Coordinates of C-alpha atoms in Angstrom, one line a residue:
M468 CA -9.6 189.4 -110.0
T469 CA -7.7 190.9 -113.3
W470 CA -10.6 191.9 -115.5
R471 CA -12.4 193.3 -112.8
R472 CA -9.2 195.3 -112.5
A473 CA -10.5 196.2 -116.5
F474 CA -13.6 197.0 -115.3
L475 CA -13.5 199.1 -113.0
A476 CA -10.8 201.2 -114.8
A477 CA -13.4 201.3 -117.6
V478 CA -16.5 202.7 -114.8
L479 CA -13.8 205.1 -114.3
T480 CA -12.8 206.8 -117.1
V481 CA -16.3 205.8 -119.2
V482 CA -13.6 203.9 -121.7
V483 CA -15.4 202.1 -125.0
S484 CA -14.2 198.4 -124.6
G485 CA -15.7 197.9 -120.7
V486 CA -14.3 194.7 -118.9
L487 CA -11.4 193.7 -120.8
I488 CA -9.6 196.7 -122.6
G489 CA -9.8 199.2 -119.9
A490 CA -6.7 199.0 -118.1
T491 CA -5.3 199.9 -115.1
P492 CA -1.3 201.2 -115.4
S493 CA 1.8 200.3 -113.2
S494 CA 4.8 201.8 -112.3
S495 CA 6.3 198.1 -111.5
A496 CA 8.9 197.5 -114.0
P497 CA 7.8 194.6 -116.8
V498 CA 8.8 191.3 -116.6
R499 CA 9.5 189.9 -120.2
S500 CA 9.4 186.3 -120.7
A501 CA 9.6 184.7 -124.0
T502 CA 7.9 181.4 -122.7
L503 CA 4.6 183.1 -122.1
S504 CA 5.2 185.2 -125.5
S505 CA 4.9 181.8 -127.1
V506 CA 2.0 180.3 -124.5
V507 CA -0.8 183.5 -125.3
L508 CA -3.4 182.4 -127.1
K509 CA -2.6 184.0 -131.3
A510 CA -5.3 186.1 -132.6
A511 CA -6.4 183.2 -134.7
Q512 CA -7.0 181.1 -132.4
V513 CA -9.8 183.5 -131.0
G514 CA -11.7 183.7 -133.4
P515 CA -11.5 185.2 -137.2
G516 CA -11.1 189.1 -137.0
Y517 CA -9.8 189.4 -133.5
V518 CA -7.0 191.5 -132.9
L519 CA -4.5 191.2 -130.2
Q520 CA -4.2 194.4 -127.9
M521 CA -1.2 195.1 -125.2
R522 CA -2.5 196.2 -122.7
A523 CA -0.8 199.4 -120.1
D524 CA -0.3 196.8 -117.7
S525 CA 0.5 193.8 -120.2
H526 CA 4.1 193.1 -118.2
C527 CA 2.9 194.1 -114.7
V528 CA 3.5 191.7 -112.0
Q529 CA 4.5 192.7 -108.3
R530 CA 1.9 195.2 -108.1
C531 CA -1.1 193.4 -110.3
V532 CA -3.6 191.1 -109.2
T533 CA -3.9 187.4 -111.0
L534 CA -6.6 186.4 -108.6
D535 CA -8.9 188.2 -106.2
M536 CA -12.2 186.6 -105.5
C537 CA -14.3 186.1 -102.3
G538 CA -12.3 187.6 -100.2
F539 CA -10.0 184.7 -100.4
H540 CA -6.3 185.5 -99.5
F541 CA -4.4 184.2 -102.5
K542 CA -0.4 183.0 -101.1
S543 CA 0.4 182.2 -104.8
E544 CA 0.0 185.8 -105.5
A545 CA 3.7 186.1 -104.1
E546 CA 4.4 182.7 -106.5
R547 CA 4.7 184.8 -109.9
I548 CA 8.0 185.6 -111.4
A549 CA 6.5 186.8 -114.7
R550 CA 2.8 187.9 -116.5
L551 CA 1.4 188.5 -119.7
Q552 CA -2.0 189.8 -119.8
V553 CA -3.6 190.3 -123.7
N554 CA -6.8 191.8 -124.7
Y555 CA -9.0 190.4 -128.6
V556 CA -10.9 192.4 -129.9
K557 CA -13.3 192.7 -133.1
K558 CA -14.8 195.4 -135.1
G559 CA -18.4 195.1 -134.4
A560 CA -18.7 192.3 -131.7
A561 CA -19.9 192.9 -128.5
L562 CA -17.9 189.4 -127.5
K563 CA -14.1 190.3 -125.9
L564 CA -11.6 187.9 -124.6
S565 CA -8.0 188.5 -122.5
N566 CA -5.7 185.7 -121.9
E567 CA -3.2 185.9 -119.2
V568 CA -0.8 183.9 -119.0
V569 CA 1.2 183.6 -115.6
R570 CA 5.2 181.5 -114.1
Y571 CA 5.4 181.0 -110.9
Q572 CA 7.4 179.5 -108.9
T573 CA 8.0 175.4 -109.2
G574 CA 4.9 174.3 -107.1
G575 CA 3.2 177.7 -107.7
T576 CA 0.7 176.9 -110.3
A577 CA -0.6 173.7 -107.6
L578 CA -1.0 176.4 -105.3
A579 CA -3.4 178.1 -106.8
V580 CA -5.3 175.5 -108.4
R581 CA -5.8 174.5 -104.3
E582 CA -6.9 178.2 -103.8
I583 CA -9.1 179.0 -106.2
N584 CA -11.4 175.9 -105.8
R585 CA -10.9 176.3 -102.2
A586 CA -12.2 180.1 -102.4
V587 CA -15.4 179.1 -104.5
K588 CA -16.0 175.9 -102.4
T589 CA -16.3 178.8 -99.0
C590 CA -17.2 182.1 -101.0
P591 CA -19.3 183.8 -98.8
S592 CA -23.0 184.6 -99.7
G593 CA -22.1 189.0 -98.1
P594 CA -20.2 191.8 -99.5
V595 CA -16.5 190.9 -98.9
K596 CA -13.2 193.5 -99.1
S597 CA -11.5 193.1 -102.8
S598 CA -7.9 193.7 -102.5
L599 CA -8.2 196.5 -104.8
G600 CA -10.3 198.1 -102.5
G601 CA -14.5 198.4 -101.7
L602 CA -17.3 195.7 -100.9
V603 CA -17.9 192.8 -103.5
T604 CA -20.4 190.1 -103.4
Y605 CA -19.7 186.7 -105.8
R606 CA -21.6 184.4 -107.2
I607 CA -20.2 181.8 -108.8
H608 CA -21.0 179.0 -110.2
R609 CA -18.7 175.5 -111.7
F610 CA -19.4 174.7 -115.4
T611 CA -17.4 171.4 -117.1
A612 CA -15.7 171.4 -120.5
A613 CA -14.3 168.6 -122.3
G614 CA -11.7 169.3 -124.4
L615 CA -9.5 170.9 -122.0
L616 CA -6.6 170.3 -119.3
P617 CA -6.9 167.8 -116.1
E618 CA -7.5 170.3 -113.2
A619 CA -9.3 173.4 -115.4
I620 CA -11.5 176.0 -113.7
D621 CA -14.3 176.4 -116.0
L622 CA -16.3 179.6 -113.1
R623 CA -19.4 182.1 -114.3
I624 CA -18.9 185.1 -111.6
H625 CA -21.1 187.6 -111.3
E626 CA -20.1 190.6 -109.0
S627 CA -21.0 193.4 -108.2
G628 CA -20.6 195.7 -105.1
T629 CA -19.0 199.4 -105.0
Y630 CA -15.3 201.2 -106.0
N631 CA -14.6 204.5 -105.4
G632 CA -18.3 205.9 -104.8
H633 CA -19.0 204.1 -108.1
A634 CA -21.6 200.7 -108.5
F635 CA -20.7 198.2 -110.9
S636 CA -22.0 195.0 -111.7
G637 CA -20.9 191.6 -114.0
T638 CA -21.0 188.3 -115.4
F639 CA -18.0 187.2 -116.5
V640 CA -16.5 184.0 -117.6
A641 CA -13.2 182.8 -116.3
I642 CA -11.4 179.2 -116.7
Y643 CA -7.9 178.6 -115.7
Q644 CA -5.5 176.0 -116.8
V645 CA -2.3 174.4 -115.2
R646 CA 0.4 172.6 -117.2
G647 CA 3.9 172.8 -114.8
R648 CA 5.1 176.4 -113.5
L649 CA 2.6 178.3 -116.1
L650 CA -1.0 178.6 -115.4
S651 CA -3.7 180.5 -118.2
G652 CA -6.8 182.2 -117.5
V653 CA -9.2 182.9 -120.0
Y654 CA -11.4 185.7 -119.6
A655 CA -14.6 187.1 -121.2
E656 CA -17.3 189.4 -120.0
V657 CA -21.1 188.9 -120.7
P658 CA -22.1 191.7 -122.7
A659 CA -25.3 193.3 -123.4
G660 CA -27.7 191.5 -125.8
S661 CA -25.8 188.2 -125.3
T662 CA -26.1 185.2 -122.9
V663 CA -24.0 183.4 -120.5
A664 CA -24.5 180.3 -122.4
A665 CA -22.4 182.4 -126.2
T666 CA -20.3 183.9 -123.6
R667 CA -18.9 180.9 -121.8
T668 CA -19.0 179.0 -125.7
F669 CA -16.8 181.7 -126.9
A670 CA -14.7 181.1 -124.0
V671 CA -14.8 177.3 -124.1
H672 CA -13.4 177.5 -127.2
A673 CA -10.4 180.0 -126.3
A674 CA -9.7 178.0 -123.5
R675 CA -9.3 174.9 -125.9
A676 CA -6.8 176.5 -127.6
S677 CA -4.8 177.8 -125.0
A678 CA -4.6 174.3 -123.7
K679 CA -2.9 173.2 -127.0
N680 CA -0.7 176.3 -126.4
L681 CA 0.4 175.0 -122.8
E682 CA 0.7 170.9 -123.9
Q683 CA 3.5 172.8 -126.3
S684 CA 5.1 174.6 -124.0
R685 CA 8.1 173.4 -122.1
S686 CA 6.5 171.9 -119.0
D687 CA 9.1 173.1 -116.6

């Protein structure tokens, strides 16, 4: 998934930002959308003092991954037509966030929701191949939060494995919501010294704001 791509970049380049701020550059042509810019979280919606940071892959679509978990083949990836992902950081704060907003062909978001739910339900207990390379073992737990859109998917995901000979391990909160042809993913890694509960509270706050942004967007 998108957060792991950034995490692996952090492992290989030893950037300070960890899972959310590192980014894998892409040579694919950017696809820009004013709609996505209006839906993506504003820094103030994440929390006081947070600033928005663009990524090297912020507008990448074809060469960048949105959904990748449990070795599942996500056919909905081919239905994406525009994508915007940005990060949010605060000086001195361990908690960081990323928001990915994707526009799909008609029917693409419904397919994506079905596929995420299917991947979680059938996730193997052992390591599987990732579309990003390497072998990954997943441990996934579902949550339920108030204030999100219908069919919202609220997950705690622990990933461990190897990539290009480097071992990695991390726990993340991922919250997916859809409206019309738009999907919003809110991602937060559990940082050292923090807890899943604190990270999820942080992510749910942002996801509720994302729900409002989606509700105010065009539902085409």
